[in-house]
Short mmCIF file of C-alpha atoms and ligand atoms in Angstrom, two decimals:
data_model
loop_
_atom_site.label_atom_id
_atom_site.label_comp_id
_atom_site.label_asym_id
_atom_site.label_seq_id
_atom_site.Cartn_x
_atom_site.Cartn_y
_atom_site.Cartn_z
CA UNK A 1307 -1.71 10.95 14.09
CA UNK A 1308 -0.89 8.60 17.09
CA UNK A 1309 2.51 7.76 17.74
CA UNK A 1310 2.30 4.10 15.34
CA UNK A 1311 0.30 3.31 11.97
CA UNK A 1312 -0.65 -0.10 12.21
CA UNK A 1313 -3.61 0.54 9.70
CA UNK A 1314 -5.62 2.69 7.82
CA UNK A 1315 -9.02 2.68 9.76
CA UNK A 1316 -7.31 3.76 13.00
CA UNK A 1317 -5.99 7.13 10.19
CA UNK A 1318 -9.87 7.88 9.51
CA UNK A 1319 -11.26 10.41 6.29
CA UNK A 1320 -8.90 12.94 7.99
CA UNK A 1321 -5.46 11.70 8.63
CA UNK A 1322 -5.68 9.82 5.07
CA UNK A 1323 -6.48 12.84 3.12
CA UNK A 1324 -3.81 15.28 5.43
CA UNK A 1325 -1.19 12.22 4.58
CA UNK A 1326 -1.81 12.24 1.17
CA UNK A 1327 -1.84 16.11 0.14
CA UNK A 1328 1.31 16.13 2.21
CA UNK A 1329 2.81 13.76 -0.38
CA UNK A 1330 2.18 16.39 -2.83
CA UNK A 1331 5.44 18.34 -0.89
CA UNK A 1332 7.33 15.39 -0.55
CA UNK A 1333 6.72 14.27 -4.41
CA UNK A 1334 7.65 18.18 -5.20
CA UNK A 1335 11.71 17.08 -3.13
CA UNK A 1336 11.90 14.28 -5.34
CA UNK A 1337 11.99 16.14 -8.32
CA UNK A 1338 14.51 18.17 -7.08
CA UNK A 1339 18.62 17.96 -8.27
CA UNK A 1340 19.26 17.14 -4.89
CA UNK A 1341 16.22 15.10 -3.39
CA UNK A 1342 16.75 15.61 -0.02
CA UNK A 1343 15.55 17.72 2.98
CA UNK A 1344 17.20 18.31 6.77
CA UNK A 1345 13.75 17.45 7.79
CA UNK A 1346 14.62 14.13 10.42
CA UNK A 1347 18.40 15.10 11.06
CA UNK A 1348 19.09 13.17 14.01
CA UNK A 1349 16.86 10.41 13.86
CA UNK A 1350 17.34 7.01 13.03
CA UNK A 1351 14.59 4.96 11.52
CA UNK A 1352 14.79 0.90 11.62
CA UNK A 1353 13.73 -1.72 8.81
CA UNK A 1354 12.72 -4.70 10.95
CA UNK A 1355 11.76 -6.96 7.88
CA UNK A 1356 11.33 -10.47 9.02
CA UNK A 1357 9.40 -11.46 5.63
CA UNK A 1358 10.81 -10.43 2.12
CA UNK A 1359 10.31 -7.52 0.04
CA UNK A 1360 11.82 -5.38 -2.60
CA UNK A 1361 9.79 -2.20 -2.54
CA UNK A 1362 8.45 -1.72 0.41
CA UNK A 1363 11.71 -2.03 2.60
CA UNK A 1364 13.57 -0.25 -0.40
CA UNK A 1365 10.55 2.68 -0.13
CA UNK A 1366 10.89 3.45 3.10
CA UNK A 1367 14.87 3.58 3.55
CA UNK A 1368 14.79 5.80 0.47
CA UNK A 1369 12.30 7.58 2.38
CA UNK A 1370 14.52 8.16 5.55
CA UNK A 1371 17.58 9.03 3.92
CA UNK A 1372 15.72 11.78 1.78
CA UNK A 1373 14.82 13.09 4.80
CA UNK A 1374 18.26 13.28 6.36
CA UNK A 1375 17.65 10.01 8.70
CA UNK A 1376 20.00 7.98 9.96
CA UNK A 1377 18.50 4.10 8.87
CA UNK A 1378 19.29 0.63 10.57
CA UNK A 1379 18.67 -2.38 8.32
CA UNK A 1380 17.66 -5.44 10.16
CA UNK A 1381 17.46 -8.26 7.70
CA UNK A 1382 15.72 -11.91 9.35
CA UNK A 1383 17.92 -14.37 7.46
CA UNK A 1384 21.23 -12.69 8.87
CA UNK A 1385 20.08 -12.02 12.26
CA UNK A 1386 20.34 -13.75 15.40
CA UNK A 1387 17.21 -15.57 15.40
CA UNK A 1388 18.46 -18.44 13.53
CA UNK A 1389 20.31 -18.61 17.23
CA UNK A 1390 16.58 -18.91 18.86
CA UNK A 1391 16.25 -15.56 19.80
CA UNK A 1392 12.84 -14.46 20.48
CA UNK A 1393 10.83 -11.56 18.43
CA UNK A 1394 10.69 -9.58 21.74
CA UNK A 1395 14.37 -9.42 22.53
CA UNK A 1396 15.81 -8.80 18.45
CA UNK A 1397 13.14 -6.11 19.05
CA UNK A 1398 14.45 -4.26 21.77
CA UNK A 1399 18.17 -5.03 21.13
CA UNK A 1400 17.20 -2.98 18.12
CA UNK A 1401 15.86 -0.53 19.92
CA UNK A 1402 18.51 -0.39 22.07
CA UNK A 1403 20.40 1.49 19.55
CA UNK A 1404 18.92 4.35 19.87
CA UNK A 1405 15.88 4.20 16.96
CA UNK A 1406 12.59 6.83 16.62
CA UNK A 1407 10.91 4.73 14.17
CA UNK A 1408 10.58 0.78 13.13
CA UNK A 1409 8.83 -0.39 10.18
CA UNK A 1410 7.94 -3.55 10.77
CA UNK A 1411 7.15 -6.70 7.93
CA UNK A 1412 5.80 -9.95 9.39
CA UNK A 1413 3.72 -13.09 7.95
CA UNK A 1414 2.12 -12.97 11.16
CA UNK A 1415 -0.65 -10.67 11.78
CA UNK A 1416 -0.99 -8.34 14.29
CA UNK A 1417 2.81 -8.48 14.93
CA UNK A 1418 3.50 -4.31 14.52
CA UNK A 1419 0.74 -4.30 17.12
CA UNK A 1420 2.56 -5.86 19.40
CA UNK A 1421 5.79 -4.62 19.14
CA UNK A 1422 4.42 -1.51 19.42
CA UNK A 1423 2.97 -2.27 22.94
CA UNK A 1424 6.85 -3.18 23.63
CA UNK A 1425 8.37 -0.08 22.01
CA UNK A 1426 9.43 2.69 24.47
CA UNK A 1427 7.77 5.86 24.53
CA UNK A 1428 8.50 8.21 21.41
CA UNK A 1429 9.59 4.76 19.70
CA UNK A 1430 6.99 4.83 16.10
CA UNK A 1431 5.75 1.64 14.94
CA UNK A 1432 4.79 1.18 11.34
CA UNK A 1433 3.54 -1.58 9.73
CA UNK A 1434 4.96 -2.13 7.19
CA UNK A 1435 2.71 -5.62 6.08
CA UNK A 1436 1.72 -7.90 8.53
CA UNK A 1437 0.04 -11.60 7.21
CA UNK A 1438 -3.18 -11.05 5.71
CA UNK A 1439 -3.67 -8.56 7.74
CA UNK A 1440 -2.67 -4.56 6.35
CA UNK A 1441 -0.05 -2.76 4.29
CA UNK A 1442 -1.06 0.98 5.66
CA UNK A 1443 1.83 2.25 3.69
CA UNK A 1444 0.71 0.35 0.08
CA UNK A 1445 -2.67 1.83 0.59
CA UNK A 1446 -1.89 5.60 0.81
CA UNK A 1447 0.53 4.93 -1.84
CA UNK A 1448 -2.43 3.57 -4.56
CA UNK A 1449 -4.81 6.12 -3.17
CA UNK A 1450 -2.27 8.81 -3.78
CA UNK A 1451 -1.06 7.52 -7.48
CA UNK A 1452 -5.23 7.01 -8.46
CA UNK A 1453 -5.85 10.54 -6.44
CA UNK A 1454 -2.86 11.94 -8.89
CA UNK A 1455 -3.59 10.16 -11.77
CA UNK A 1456 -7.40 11.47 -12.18
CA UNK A 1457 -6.28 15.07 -10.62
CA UNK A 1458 -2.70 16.00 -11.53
CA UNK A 1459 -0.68 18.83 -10.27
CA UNK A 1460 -1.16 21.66 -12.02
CA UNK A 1461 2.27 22.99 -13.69
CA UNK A 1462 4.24 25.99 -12.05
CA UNK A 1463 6.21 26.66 -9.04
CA UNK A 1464 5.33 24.12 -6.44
CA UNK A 1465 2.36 25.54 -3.87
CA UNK A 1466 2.80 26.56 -0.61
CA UNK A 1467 -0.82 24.94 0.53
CA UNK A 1468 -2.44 21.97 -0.85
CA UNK A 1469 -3.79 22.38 -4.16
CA UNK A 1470 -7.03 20.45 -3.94
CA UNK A 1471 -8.62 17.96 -1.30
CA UNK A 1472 -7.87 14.55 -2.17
CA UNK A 1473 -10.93 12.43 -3.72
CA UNK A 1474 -11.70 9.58 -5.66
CA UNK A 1475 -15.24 10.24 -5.33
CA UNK A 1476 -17.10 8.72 -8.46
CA UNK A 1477 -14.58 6.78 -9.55
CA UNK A 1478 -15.04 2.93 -9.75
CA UNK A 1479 -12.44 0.58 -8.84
CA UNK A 1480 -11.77 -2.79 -9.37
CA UNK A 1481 -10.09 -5.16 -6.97
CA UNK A 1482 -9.65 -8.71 -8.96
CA UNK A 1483 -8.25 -12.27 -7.45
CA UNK A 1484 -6.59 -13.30 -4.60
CA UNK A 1485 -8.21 -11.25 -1.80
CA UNK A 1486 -8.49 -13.41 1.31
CA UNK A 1487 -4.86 -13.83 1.35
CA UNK A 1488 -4.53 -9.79 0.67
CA UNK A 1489 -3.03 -7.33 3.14
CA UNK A 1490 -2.79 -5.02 -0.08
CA UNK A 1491 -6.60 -5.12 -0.56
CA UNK A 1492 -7.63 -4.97 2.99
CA UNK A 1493 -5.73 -1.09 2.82
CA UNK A 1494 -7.19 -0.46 -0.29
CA UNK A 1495 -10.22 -0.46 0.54
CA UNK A 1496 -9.90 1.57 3.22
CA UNK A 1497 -8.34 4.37 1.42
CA UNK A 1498 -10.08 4.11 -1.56
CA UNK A 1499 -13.87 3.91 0.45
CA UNK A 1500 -12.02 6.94 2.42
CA UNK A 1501 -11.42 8.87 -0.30
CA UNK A 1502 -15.21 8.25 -1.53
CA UNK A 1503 -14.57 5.56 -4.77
CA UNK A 1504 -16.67 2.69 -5.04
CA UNK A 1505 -15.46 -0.40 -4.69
CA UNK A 1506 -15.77 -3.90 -6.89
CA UNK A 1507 -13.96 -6.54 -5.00
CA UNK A 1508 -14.27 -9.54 -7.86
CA UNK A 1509 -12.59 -12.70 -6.86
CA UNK A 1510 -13.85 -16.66 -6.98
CA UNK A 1511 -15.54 -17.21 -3.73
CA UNK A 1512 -12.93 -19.46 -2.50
CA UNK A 1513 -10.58 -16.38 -2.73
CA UNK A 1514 -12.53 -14.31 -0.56
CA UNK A 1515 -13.13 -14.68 3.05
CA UNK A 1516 -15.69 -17.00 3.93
CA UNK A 1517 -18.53 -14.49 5.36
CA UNK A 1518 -18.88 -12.90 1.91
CA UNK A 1519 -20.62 -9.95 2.33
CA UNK A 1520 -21.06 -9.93 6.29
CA UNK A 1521 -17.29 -9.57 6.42
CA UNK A 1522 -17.30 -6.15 4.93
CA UNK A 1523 -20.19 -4.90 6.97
CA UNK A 1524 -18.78 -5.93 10.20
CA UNK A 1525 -15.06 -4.32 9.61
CA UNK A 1526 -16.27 -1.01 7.43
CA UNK A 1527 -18.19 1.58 8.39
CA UNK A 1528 -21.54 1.68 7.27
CA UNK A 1529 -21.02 5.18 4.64
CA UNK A 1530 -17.76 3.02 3.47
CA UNK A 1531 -19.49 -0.58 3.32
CA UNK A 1532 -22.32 0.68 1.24
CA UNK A 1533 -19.79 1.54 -1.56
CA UNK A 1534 -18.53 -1.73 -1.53
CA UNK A 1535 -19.68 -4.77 -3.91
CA UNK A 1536 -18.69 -8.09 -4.39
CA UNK A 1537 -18.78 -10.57 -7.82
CA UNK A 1538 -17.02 -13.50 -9.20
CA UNK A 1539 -17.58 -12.36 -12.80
CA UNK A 1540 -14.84 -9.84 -14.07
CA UNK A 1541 -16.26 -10.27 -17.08
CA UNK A 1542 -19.55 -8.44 -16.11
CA UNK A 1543 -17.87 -5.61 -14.54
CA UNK A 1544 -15.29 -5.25 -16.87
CA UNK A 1545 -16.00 -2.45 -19.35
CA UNK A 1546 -17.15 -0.14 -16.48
CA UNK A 1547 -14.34 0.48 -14.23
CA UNK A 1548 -11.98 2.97 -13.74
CA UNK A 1549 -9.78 1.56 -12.33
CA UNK A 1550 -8.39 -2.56 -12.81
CA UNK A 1551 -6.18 -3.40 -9.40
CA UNK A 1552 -5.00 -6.72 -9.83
CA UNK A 1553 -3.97 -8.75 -6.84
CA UNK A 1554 -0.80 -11.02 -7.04
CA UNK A 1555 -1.99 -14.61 -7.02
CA UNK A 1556 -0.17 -15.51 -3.49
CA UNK A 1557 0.25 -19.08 -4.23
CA UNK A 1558 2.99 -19.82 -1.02
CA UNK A 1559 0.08 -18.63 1.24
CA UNK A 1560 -2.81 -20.62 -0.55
CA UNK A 1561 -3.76 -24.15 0.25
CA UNK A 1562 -4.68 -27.06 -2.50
CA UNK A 1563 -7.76 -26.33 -3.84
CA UNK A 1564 -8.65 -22.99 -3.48
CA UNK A 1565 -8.01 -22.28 -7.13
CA UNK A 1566 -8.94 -25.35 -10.01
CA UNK A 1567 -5.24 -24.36 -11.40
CA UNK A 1568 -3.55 -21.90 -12.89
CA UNK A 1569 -5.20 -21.75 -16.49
CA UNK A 1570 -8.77 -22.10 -15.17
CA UNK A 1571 -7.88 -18.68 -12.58
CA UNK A 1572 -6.26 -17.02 -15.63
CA UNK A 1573 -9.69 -17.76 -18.08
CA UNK A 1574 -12.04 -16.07 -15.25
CA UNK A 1575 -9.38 -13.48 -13.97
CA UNK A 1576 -6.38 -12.69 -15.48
CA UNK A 1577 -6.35 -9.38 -17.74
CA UNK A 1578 -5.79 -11.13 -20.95
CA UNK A 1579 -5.69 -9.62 -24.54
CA UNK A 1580 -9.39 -10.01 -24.58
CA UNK A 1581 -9.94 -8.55 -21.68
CA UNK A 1582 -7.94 -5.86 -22.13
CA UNK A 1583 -9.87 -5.04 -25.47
CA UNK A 1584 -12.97 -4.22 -23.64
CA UNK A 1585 -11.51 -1.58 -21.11
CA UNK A 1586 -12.89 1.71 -20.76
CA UNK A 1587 -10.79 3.52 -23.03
CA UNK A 1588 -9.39 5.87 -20.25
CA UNK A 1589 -9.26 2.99 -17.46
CA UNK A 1590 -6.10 2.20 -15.99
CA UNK A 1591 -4.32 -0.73 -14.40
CA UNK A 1592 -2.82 -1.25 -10.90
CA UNK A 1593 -0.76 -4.04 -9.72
CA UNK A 1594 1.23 -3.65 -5.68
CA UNK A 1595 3.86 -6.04 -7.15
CA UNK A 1596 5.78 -8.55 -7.21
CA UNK A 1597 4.05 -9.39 -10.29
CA UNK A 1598 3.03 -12.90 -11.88
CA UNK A 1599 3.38 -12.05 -15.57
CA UNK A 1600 0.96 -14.25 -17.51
CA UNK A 1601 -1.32 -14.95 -14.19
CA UNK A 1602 -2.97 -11.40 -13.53
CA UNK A 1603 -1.92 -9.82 -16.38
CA UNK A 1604 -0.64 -11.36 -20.31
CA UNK A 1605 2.89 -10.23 -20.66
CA UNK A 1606 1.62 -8.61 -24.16
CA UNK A 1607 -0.82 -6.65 -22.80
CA UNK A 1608 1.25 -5.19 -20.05
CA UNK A 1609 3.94 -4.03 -22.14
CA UNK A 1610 1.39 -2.49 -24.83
CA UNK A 1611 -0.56 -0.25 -21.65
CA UNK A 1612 2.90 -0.40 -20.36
CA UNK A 1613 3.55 3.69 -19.47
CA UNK A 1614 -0.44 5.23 -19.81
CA UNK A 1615 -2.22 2.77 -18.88
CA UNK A 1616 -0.25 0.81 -16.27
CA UNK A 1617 0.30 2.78 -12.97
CA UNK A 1618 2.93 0.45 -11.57
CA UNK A 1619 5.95 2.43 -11.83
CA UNK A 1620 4.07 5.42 -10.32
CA UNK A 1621 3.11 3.36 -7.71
CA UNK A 1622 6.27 2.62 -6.59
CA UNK A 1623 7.67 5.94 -7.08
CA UNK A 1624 5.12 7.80 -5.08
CA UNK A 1625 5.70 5.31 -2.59
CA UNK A 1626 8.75 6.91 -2.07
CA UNK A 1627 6.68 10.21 -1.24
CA UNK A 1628 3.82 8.74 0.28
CA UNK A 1629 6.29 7.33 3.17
CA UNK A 1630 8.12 10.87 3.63
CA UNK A 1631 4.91 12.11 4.54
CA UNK A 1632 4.26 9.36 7.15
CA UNK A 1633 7.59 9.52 8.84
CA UNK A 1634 7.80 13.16 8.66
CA UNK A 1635 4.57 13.26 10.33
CA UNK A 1636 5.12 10.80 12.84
CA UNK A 1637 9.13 11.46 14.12
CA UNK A 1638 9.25 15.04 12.44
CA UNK A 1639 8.21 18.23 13.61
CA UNK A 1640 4.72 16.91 15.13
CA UNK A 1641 2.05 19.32 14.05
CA UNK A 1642 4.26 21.73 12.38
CA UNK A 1643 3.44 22.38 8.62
CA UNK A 1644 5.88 20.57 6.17
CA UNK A 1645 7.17 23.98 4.86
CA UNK A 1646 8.66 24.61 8.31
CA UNK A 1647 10.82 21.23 7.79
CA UNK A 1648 11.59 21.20 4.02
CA UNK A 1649 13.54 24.01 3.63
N1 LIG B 530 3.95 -4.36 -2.67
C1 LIG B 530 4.81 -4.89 -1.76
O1 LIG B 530 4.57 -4.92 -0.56
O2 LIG B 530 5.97 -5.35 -2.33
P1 LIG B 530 7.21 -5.94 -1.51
O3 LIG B 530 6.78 -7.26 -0.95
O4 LIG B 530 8.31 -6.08 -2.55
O5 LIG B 530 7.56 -4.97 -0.43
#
């Protein structure tokens, strides 16, 4: 890996699939009595949020401290930018402390990338979701949970080498609503093309971006584009996917008129009791939270897939993992194999 992960395409096939059978070790810690590891003694990793979130700020500091970190909390609404202070100096008066590591949240894309031309040498970046842009870390964390979900562990004493190469590979997934204004879906595609799934993307047109089609051949490449389709009828699609990711409906980043209202989006797209009666028996349901209950999914018919069907607490529990294995690689012990750190 390079020094920052800003997204998935700069991670490649490669450094997804390394990332995410080195989750396997780090989900193995959490299970443990004591869920932690010496493996960053020393370092300090900083949580520059300057948007809100629950789990992916609360991920990664549980992710730190597991791993013996030191962690700085940086919280927007507290901080001295309500004094005018610019992005570039709260940046490096953070770094200034002495940091290895910043995950960064903005509304504004592209705004890890830049701090990360500011940050010093040895100084990580990670993006921790920036606009519309990526969510690197939500992305390994579905891959992993759909990866684990289709190919669990095997019971026993945990390996010493990965168990099996991660793939999704003939699996179809779903990615339903609001994906123009989705950072979330952006990384999900990448990992889940990566990892050799085909992709649905199913969304009103006005909810995707405006080049259609042309907008996923000119970002993907071509092996990952041509597993990629597009429709506006969830209906159609619906009985033969593996996989249902619903998209929150990001109505503070959506302008009048993109969506007739509310019970018109939830009559084409939301996973009602209907809907949910014409799964694939064995399909299961992803959601990045926060979730609009009654929007992309009927209250009833998340609490009755609720646990089997619904992957959204393993989602956020292997995001837990799936972050380990991304600062371990990045401000651990470089190349070195996570047994040498774990001890
Ligand atoms: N999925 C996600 O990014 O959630 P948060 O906004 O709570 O971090």
């Amino acid at each position: 890996m390079s020094g920052h992960l800003l997204t998935l395409g700069e991670l490649g096939t490669r450094g997804i699939s390394e990332l995410l059978a080195l989750t396997d070790r780090f989900v193995e810690v959490g299970q443990r009595p004591i869920p932690r590891v010496p493996a960053l003694r020393g370092r300090t990793v900083a949580t520059l949020f300057f948007e809100d979130s629950t789990r992916t700020r609360l991920a990664f500091e549980t992710a730190a401290k597991r791993l013996s970190a030191d962690v700085i909390t940086f919280a927007a609404g507290s901080s001295s930018l309500s004094k005018g202070e610019s992005l570039r100096d709260t940046f490096e008066t953070v770094q200034a402390m002495g940091i290895d590591a910043a995950v960064v949240r903005h509304h504004s894309a592209g705004v890890p990338a830049q701090i990360a031309r500011w940050a010093d040498d040895g100084v990580s970046i990670l993006n921790g979701g920036d606009g519309w842009h990526a969510h690197p870390t939500q992305g390994l964390q579905d891959a992993y949970t759909l990866w684990r979900h289709f190919c669990p562990v095997p019971d026993g004493p945990p390996a010493s080498e990965p168990l099996d190469a991660p793939s999704l590979s003939g699996r179809r997934i779903g990615i339903v609503g609001d994906i123009v204004h989705s950072r979330v879906a952006r990384s999900d595609i990448e990992a889940y093309t990566a990892l050799g799934a085909s992709v649905t993307l199913i969304a009103p047109p006005t909810l995707l971006p405006a080049c259609g089609r042309e907008w996923i051949d000119g970002w993907l490449e071509p092996d990952a584009a041509k597993r990629v389709e597009i429709t506006d009828s969830f209906d159609d699609v619906l009985g033969e996917l593996d996989v249902v990711g619903l998209l929150r409906c990001q109505r503070e980043r959506m302008v009048n008129g993109l969506i007739g209202s509310v019970p018109e989006y939830v009559a084409r797209y939301g996973l009602t009791a209907q809907r949910a009666q014409r799964l694939h028996p064995d399909a299961v349901i992803t959601h990045p939270g926060p979730m609009n209950r009654g929007i992309e999914i009927a209250g009833a018919v998340f609490e009755d897939l609720a646990d089997a069907r619904v992957l959204v607490t393993q989602q956020v529990s292997h995001g837990i993992a799936t972050r380990m294995a991304v600062l371990f690689r990045l401000i651990g012990s470089g190349a070195a194999l996570p047994g040498d750190g774990l001890a």
